[in-house]
Short mmCIF file of C-alpha atoms and ligand atoms in Angstrom, two decimals:
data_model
loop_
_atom_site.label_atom_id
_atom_site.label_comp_id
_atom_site.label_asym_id
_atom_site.label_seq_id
_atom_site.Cartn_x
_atom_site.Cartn_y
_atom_site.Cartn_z
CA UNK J 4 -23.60 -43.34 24.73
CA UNK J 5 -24.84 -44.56 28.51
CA UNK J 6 -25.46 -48.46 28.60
CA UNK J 7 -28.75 -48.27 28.27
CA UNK J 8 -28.68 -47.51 24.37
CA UNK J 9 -31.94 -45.54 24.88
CA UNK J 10 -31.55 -41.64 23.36
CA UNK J 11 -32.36 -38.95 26.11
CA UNK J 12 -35.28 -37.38 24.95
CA UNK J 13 -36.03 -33.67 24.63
CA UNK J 14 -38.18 -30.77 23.27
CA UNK J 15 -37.24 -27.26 22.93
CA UNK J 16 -40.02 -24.64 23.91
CA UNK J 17 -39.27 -21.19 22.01
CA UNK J 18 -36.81 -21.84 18.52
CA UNK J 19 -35.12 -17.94 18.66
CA UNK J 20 -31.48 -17.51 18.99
CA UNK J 21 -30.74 -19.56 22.22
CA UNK J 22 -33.55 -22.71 20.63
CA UNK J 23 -31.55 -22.68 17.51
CA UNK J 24 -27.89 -22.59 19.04
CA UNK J 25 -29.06 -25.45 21.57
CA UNK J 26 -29.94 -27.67 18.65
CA UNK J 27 -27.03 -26.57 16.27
CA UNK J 28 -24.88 -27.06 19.26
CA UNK J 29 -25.99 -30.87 19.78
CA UNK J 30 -25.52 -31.96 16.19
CA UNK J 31 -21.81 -29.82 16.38
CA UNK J 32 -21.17 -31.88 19.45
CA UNK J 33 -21.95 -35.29 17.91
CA UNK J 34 -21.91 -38.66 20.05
CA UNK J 35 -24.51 -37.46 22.77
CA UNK J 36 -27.17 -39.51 24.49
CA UNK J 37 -29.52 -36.96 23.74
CA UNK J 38 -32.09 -36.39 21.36
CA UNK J 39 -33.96 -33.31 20.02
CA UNK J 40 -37.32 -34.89 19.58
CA UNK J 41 -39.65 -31.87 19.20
CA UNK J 42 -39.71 -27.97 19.41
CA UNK J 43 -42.43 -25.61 19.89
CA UNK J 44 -42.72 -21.61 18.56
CA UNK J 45 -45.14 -19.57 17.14
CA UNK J 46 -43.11 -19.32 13.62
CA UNK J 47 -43.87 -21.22 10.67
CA UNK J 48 -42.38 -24.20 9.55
CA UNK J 49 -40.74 -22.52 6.17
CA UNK J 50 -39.30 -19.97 8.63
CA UNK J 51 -38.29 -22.52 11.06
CA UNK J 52 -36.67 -24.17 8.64
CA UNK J 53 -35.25 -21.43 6.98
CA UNK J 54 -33.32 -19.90 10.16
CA UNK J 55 -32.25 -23.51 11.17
CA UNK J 56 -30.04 -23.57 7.58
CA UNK J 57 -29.05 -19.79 7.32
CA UNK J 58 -27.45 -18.04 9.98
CA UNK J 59 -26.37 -15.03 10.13
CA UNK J 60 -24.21 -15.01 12.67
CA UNK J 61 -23.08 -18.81 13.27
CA UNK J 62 -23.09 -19.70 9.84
CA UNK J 63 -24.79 -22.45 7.49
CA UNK J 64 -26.23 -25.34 9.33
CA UNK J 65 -23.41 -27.93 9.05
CA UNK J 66 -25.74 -30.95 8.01
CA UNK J 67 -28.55 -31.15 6.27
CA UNK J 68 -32.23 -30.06 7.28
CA UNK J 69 -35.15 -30.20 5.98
CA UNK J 70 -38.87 -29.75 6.62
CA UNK J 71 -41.14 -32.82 5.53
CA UNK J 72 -44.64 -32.92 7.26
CA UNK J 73 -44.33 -31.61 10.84
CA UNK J 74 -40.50 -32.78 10.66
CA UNK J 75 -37.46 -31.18 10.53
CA UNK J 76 -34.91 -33.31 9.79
CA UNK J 77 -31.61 -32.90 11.02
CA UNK J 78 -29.04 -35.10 9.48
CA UNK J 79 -32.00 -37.42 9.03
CA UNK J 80 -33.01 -37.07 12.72
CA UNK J 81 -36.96 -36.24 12.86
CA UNK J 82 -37.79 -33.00 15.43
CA UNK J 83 -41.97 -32.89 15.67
CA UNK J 84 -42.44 -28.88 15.12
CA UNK J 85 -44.94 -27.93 17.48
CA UNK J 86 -47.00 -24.14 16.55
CA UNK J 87 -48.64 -23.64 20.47
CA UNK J 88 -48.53 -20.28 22.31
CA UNK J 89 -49.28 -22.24 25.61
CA UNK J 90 -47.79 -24.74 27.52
CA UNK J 91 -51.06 -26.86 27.89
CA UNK J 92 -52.08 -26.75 24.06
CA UNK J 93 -48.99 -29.44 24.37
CA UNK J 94 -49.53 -32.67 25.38
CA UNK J 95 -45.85 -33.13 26.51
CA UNK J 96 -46.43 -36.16 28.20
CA UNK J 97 -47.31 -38.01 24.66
CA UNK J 98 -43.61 -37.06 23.29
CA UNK J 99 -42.32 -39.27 26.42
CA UNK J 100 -40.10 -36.44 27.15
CA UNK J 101 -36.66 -36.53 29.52
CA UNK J 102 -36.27 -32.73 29.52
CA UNK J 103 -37.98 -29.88 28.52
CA UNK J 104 -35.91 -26.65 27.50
CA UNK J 105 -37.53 -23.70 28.07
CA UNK J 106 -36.29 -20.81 25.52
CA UNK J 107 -38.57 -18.73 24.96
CA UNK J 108 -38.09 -16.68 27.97
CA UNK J 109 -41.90 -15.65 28.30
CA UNK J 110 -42.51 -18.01 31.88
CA UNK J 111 -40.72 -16.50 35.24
CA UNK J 112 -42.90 -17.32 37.96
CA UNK J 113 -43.23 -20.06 39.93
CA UNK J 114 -46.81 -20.71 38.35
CA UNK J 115 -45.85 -19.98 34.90
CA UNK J 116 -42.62 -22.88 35.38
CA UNK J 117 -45.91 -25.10 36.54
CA UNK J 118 -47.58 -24.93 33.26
CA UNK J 119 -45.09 -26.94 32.15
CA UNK J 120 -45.02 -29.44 34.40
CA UNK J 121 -49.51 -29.57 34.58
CA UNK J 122 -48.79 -30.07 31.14
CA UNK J 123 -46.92 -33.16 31.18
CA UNK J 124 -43.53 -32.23 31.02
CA UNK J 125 -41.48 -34.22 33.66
CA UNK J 126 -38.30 -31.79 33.92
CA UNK J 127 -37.77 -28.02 32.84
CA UNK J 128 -34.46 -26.77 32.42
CA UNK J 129 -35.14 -22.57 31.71
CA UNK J 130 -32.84 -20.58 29.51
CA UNK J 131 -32.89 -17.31 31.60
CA UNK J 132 -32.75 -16.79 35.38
CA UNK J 133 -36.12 -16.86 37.35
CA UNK J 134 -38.32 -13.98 39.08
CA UNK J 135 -36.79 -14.77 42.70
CA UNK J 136 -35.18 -17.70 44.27
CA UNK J 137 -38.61 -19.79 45.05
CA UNK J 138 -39.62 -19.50 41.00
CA UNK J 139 -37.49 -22.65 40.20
CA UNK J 140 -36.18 -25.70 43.05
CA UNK J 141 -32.30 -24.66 42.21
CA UNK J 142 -30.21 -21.79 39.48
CA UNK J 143 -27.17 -23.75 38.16
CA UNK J 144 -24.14 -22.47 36.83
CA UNK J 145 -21.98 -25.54 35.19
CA UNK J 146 -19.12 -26.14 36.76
CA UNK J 147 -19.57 -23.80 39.71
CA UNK J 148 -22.36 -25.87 41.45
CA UNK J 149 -24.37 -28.12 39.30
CA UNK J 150 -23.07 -30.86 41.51
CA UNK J 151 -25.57 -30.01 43.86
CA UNK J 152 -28.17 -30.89 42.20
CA UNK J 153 -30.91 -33.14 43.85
CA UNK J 154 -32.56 -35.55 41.29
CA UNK J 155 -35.69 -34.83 42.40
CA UNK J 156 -35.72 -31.10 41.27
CA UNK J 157 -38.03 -30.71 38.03
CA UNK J 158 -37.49 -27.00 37.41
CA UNK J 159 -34.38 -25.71 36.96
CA UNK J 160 -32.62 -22.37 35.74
CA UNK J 161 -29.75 -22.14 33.55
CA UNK J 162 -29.26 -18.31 35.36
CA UNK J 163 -27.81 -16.11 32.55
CA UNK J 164 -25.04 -15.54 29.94
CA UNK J 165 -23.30 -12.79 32.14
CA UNK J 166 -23.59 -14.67 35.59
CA UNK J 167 -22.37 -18.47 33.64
CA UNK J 168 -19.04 -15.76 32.64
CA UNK J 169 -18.42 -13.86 35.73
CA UNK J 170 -19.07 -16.46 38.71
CA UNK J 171 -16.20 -18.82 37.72
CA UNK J 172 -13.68 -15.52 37.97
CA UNK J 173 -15.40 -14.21 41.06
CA UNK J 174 -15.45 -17.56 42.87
CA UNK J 175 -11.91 -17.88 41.90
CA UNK J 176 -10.03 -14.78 42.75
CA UNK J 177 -12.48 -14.50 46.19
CA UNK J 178 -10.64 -17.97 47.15
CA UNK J 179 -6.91 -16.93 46.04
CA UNK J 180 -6.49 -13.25 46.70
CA UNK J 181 -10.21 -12.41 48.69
CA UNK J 182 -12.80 -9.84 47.16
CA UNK J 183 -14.58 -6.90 49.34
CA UNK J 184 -15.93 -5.12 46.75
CA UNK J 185 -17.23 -5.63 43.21
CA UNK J 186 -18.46 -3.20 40.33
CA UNK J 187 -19.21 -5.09 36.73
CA UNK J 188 -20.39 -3.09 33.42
CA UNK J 189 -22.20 -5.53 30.76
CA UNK J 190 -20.92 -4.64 27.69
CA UNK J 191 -23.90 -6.98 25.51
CA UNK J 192 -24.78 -7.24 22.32
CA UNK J 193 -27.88 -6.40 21.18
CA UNK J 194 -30.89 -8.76 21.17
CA UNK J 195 -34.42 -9.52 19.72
CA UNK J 196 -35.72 -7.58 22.22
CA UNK J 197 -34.81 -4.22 21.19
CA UNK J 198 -36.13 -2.92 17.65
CA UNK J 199 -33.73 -1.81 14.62
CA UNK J 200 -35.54 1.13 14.43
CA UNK J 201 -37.26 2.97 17.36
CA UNK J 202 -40.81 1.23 18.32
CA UNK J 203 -42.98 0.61 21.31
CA UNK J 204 -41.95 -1.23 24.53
CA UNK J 205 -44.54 -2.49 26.87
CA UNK J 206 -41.95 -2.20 30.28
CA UNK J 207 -38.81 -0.31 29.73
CA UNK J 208 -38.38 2.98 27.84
CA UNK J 209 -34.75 2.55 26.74
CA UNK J 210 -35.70 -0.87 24.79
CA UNK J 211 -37.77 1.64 22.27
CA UNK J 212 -34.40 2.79 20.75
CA UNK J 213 -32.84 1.47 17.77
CA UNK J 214 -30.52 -0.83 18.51
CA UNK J 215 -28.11 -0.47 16.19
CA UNK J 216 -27.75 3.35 15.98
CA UNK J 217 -27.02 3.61 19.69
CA UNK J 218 -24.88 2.66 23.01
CA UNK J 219 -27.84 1.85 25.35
CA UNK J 220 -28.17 1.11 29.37
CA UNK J 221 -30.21 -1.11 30.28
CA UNK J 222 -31.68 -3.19 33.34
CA UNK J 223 -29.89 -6.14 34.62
CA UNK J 224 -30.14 -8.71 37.71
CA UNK J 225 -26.87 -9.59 37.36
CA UNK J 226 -25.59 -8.54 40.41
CA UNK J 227 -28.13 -10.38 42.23
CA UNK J 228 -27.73 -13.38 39.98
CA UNK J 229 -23.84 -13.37 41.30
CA UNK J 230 -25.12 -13.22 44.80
CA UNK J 231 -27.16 -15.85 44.55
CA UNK J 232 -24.85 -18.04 43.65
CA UNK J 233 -21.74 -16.72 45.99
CA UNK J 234 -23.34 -15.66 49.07
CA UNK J 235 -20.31 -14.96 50.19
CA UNK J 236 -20.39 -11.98 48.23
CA UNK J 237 -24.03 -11.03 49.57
CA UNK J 238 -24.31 -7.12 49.50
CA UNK J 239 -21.06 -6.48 48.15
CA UNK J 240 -21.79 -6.70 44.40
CA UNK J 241 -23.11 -4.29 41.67
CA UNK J 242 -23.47 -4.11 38.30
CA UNK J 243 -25.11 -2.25 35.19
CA UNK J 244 -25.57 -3.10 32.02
CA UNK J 245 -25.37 -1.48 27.79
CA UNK J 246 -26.68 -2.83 25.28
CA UNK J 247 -23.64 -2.17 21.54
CA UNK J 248 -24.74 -2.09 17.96
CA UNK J 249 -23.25 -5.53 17.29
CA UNK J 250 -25.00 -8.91 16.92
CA UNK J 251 -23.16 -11.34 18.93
CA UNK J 252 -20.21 -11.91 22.01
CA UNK J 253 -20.21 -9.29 24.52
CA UNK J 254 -17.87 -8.49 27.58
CA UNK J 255 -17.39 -7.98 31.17
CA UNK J 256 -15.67 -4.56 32.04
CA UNK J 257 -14.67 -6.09 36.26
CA UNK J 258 -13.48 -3.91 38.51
CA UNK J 259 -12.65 -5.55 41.71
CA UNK J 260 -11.53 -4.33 45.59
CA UNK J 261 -9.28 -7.15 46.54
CA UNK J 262 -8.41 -7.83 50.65
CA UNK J 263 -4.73 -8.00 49.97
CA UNK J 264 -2.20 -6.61 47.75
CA UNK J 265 -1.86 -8.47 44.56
CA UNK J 266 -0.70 -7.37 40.55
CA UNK J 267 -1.76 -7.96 37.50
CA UNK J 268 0.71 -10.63 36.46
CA UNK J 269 -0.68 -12.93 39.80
CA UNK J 270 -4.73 -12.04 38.75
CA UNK J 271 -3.50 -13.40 35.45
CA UNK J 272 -1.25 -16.65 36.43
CA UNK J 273 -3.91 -17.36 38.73
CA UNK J 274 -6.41 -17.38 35.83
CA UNK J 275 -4.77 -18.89 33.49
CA UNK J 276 -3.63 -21.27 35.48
CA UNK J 277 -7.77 -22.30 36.11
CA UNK J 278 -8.31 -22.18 32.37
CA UNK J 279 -5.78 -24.97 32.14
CA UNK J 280 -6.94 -27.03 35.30
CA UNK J 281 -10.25 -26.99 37.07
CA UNK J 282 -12.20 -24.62 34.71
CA UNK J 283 -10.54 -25.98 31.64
CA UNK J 284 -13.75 -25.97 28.80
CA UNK J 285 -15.33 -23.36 30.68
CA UNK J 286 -13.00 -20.44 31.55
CA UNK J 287 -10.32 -19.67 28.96
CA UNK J 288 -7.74 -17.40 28.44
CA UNK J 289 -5.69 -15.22 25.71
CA UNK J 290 -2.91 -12.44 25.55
CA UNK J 291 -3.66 -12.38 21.72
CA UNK J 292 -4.90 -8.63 20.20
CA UNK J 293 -8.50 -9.61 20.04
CA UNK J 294 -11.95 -8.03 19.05
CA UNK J 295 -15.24 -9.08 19.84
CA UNK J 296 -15.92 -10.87 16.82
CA UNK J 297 -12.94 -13.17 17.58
CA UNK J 298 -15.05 -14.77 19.96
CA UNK J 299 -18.12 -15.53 18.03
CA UNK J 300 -18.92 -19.42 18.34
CA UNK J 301 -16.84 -19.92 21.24
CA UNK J 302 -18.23 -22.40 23.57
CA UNK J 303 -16.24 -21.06 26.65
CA UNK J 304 -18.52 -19.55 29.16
CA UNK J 305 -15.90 -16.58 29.53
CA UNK J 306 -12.17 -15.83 28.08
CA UNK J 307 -10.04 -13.29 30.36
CA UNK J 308 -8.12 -10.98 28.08
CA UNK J 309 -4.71 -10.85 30.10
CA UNK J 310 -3.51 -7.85 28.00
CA UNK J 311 -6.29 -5.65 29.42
CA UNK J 312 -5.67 -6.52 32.77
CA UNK J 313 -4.98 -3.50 34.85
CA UNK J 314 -3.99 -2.88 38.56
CA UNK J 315 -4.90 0.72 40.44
CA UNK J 316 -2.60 0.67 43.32
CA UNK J 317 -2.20 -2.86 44.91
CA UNK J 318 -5.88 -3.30 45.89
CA UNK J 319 -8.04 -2.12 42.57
CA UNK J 320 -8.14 -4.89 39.88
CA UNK J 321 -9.74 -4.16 36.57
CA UNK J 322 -10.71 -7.03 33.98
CA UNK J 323 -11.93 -7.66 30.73
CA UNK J 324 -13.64 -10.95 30.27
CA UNK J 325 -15.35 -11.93 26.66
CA UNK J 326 -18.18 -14.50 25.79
CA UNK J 327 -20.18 -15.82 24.04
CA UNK J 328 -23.75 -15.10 25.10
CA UNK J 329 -25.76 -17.39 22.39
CA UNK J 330 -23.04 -20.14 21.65
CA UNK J 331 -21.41 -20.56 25.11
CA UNK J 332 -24.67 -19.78 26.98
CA UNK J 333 -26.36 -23.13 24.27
CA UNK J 334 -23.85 -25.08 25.42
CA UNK J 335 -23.79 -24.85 29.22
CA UNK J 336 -27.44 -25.57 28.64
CA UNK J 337 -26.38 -28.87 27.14
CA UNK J 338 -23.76 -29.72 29.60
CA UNK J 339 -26.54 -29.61 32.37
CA UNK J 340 -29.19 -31.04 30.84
CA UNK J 341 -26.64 -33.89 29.97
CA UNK J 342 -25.49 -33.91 33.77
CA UNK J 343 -29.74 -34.15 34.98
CA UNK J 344 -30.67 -36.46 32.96
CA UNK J 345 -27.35 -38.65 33.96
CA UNK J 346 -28.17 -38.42 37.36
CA UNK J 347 -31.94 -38.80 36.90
CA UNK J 348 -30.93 -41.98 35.07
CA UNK J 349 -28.90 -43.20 38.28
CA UNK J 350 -31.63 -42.70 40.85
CA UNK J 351 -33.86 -44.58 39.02
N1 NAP O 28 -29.68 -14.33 23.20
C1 NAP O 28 -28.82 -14.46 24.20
O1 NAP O 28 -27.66 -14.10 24.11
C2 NAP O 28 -29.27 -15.10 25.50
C3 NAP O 28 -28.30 -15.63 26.36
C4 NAP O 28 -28.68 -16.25 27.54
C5 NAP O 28 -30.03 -16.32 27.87
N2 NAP O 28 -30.96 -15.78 27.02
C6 NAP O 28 -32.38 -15.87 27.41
O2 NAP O 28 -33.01 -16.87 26.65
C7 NAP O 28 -34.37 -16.48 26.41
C8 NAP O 28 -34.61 -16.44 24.90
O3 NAP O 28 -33.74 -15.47 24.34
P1 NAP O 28 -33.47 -15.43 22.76
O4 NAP O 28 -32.38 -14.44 22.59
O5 NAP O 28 -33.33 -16.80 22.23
O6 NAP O 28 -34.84 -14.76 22.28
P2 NAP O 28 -35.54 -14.87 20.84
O7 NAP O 28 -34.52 -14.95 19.77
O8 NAP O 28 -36.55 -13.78 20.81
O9 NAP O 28 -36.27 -16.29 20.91
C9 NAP O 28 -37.46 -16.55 21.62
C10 NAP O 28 -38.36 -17.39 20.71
O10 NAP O 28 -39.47 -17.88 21.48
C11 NAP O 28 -40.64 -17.65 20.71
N3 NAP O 28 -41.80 -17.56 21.57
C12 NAP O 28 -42.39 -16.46 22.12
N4 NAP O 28 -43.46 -16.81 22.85
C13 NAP O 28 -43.55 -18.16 22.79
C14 NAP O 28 -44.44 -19.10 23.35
N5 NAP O 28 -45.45 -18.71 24.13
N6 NAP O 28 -44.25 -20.41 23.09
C15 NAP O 28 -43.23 -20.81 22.28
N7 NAP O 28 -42.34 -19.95 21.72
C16 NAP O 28 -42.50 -18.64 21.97
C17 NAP O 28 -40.35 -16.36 19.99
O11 NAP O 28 -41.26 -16.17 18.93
P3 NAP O 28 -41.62 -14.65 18.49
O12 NAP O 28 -40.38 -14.06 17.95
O13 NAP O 28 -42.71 -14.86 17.49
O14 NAP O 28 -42.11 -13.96 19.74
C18 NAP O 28 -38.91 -16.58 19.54
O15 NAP O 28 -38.84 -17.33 18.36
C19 NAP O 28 -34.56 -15.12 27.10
O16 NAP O 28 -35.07 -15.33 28.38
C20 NAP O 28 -33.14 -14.59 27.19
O17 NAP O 28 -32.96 -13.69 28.26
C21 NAP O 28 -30.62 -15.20 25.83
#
């Protein structure tokens, strides 16, 4: 706990998969200075309280919760649930509020973020990256460059599960061995926002399929996410995207143009080697015969798979990288919110 004994207070807007990790991740953590006071969603409180206990993919809730009033307890903790579709039915101000997490992934802009902040909300840290660079005052990636951070910034983005995975391996091997070109398949889980049976979409055609009955492409900034935050690699990156008929931990399929000659067993000493030094608790990395599902609740933000590591001639790497994307996303959202509100604290 910081010296000043006061608990860092925050509210979660939108309780779906990334709300509910964020939470469960806190209480898993233990010993933190901060404080779930409130969270906000259109569900109901039987439902909210329901899907905080049962999991289907994490598990039981290890503690107790339960709904009295507009509480949920949480191992006796009180979190205010808050039923508002907008960001100014909320008087955030009146929770006294450190940090506001935004996970409902419904505001992009720069005047959606706003709402938040009209609204009384005195910092917003966003659980998805933003429409352009302007939408938010800085995209942080922990441990890549959330040092930078200026304590005046009020909204922030958490970018995404794919860039928090592949920027720590991209910065790294562009350092060590040099990177001119680089091609990156998604290979994602589904999500809630693709039905289990075909149904409508209002913006992209391919999220009408079933998710679970087929392979399926989709969008994906994440090659201007990268960019964004290695501008070294400006216009030199690419990537696509499929959605897979499983529920959680996907994969990076990397294939990378290196500037000099190199082999697989120096990409992987060189990786390894990180996962035991400066990206220790962020990158990791195994030789082991995994699947997917070995993965789930893994708080890395990526594992390399060194026995899938391939080398085309001496210049064509290829990579396999697992993570995470709820659990390891939830809790680089917590290590940065924990860093802000640290450094908010000191420039007071
Ligand atoms: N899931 C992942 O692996 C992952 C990883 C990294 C980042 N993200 C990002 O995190 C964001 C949330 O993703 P998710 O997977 O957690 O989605 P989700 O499971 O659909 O959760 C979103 C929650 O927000 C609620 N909601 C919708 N509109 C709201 C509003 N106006 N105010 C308050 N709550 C509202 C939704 O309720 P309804 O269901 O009733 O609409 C839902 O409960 C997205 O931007 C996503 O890209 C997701």
């Amino acid at each position: 706990m910081s010296s000043s004994h006061r608990p860092l207070r925050i509210a979660l807007n939108g309780y779906g998969r990334i709300g509910r990790c964020v939470l469960r991740a806190l209480h898993e953590r233990g010993g933190s200075d901060m404080q779930i006071v409130a969270l906000n969603d259109l569900a109901d409180q039987a439902s909210i309280e329901y899907l905080t206990r049962f999991d289907s993919t994490h598990g039981r809730f290890p503690g107790e919760v339960r709904v009295d009033g507009d509480c949920l307890h949480i191992n006796g903790q009180c979190v205010q649930v808050l039923c508002a579709p907008r960001p100014e039915d909320i008087d955030w101000q009146a929770l006294e509020l450190d940090l506001l997490l935004e996970c409902s992934g419904q505001y992009t802009s720069r005047a959606d973020a706003e709402r938040f902040l009209q609204a009384g909300a005195p910092r917003v840290l966003f659980s998805q990256p933003m429409a352009g660079a302007g939408a938010v005052d800085t995209t942080l990636v922990y441990g890549i460059n959330h040092q930078t951070l200026d304590p005046a910034a009020r909204l922030v983005s958490n970018a995404s599960c794919t860039t928090n995975a592949s920027v720590p391996v991209l910065r790294l091997l562009n350092e060590l061995i040099g990177l001119e070109y680089i091609s990156i398949t998604t290979i994602h889980s589904a999500m809630n926002d693709q039905p289990v049976i075909d149904a409508y979409h209002h913006t992209d055609l391919r999220r009408t399929r079933s998710a679970f009955q087929s392979v399926i492409p989709v969008s994906t900034g994440l090659a201007r996410g990268i960019e964004r935050l290695l501008p070294e690699l400006a216009g030199r990156v690419e990537a696509k995207a499929i959605r897979v008929p499983t529920v959680n931990v996907s994969a990076l399929d990397i294939t990378l143009q290196t500037s000099r000659d190199t082999s697989a067993a120096e990409v992987n000493r060189l990786l390894k080697s990180a996962s035991e030094s400066e990206y220790r608790g962020l990158l990791d990395y195994t030789e082991l015969q995994h699947a997917s599902c070995d993965f789930n609740h893994d708080p890395h933000s990526a594992i390399v798979d060194g026995s899938q590591t391939r080398v085309a001639g001496p210049r064509l790497v290829n990579l396999l990288v697992w993570f995470d994307n709820e659990w390891g996303f939830a809790n680089r959202m917590l290590d940065v919110a924990d860093y802000w509100l640290q450094l908010a604290n000191r420039n007071n």
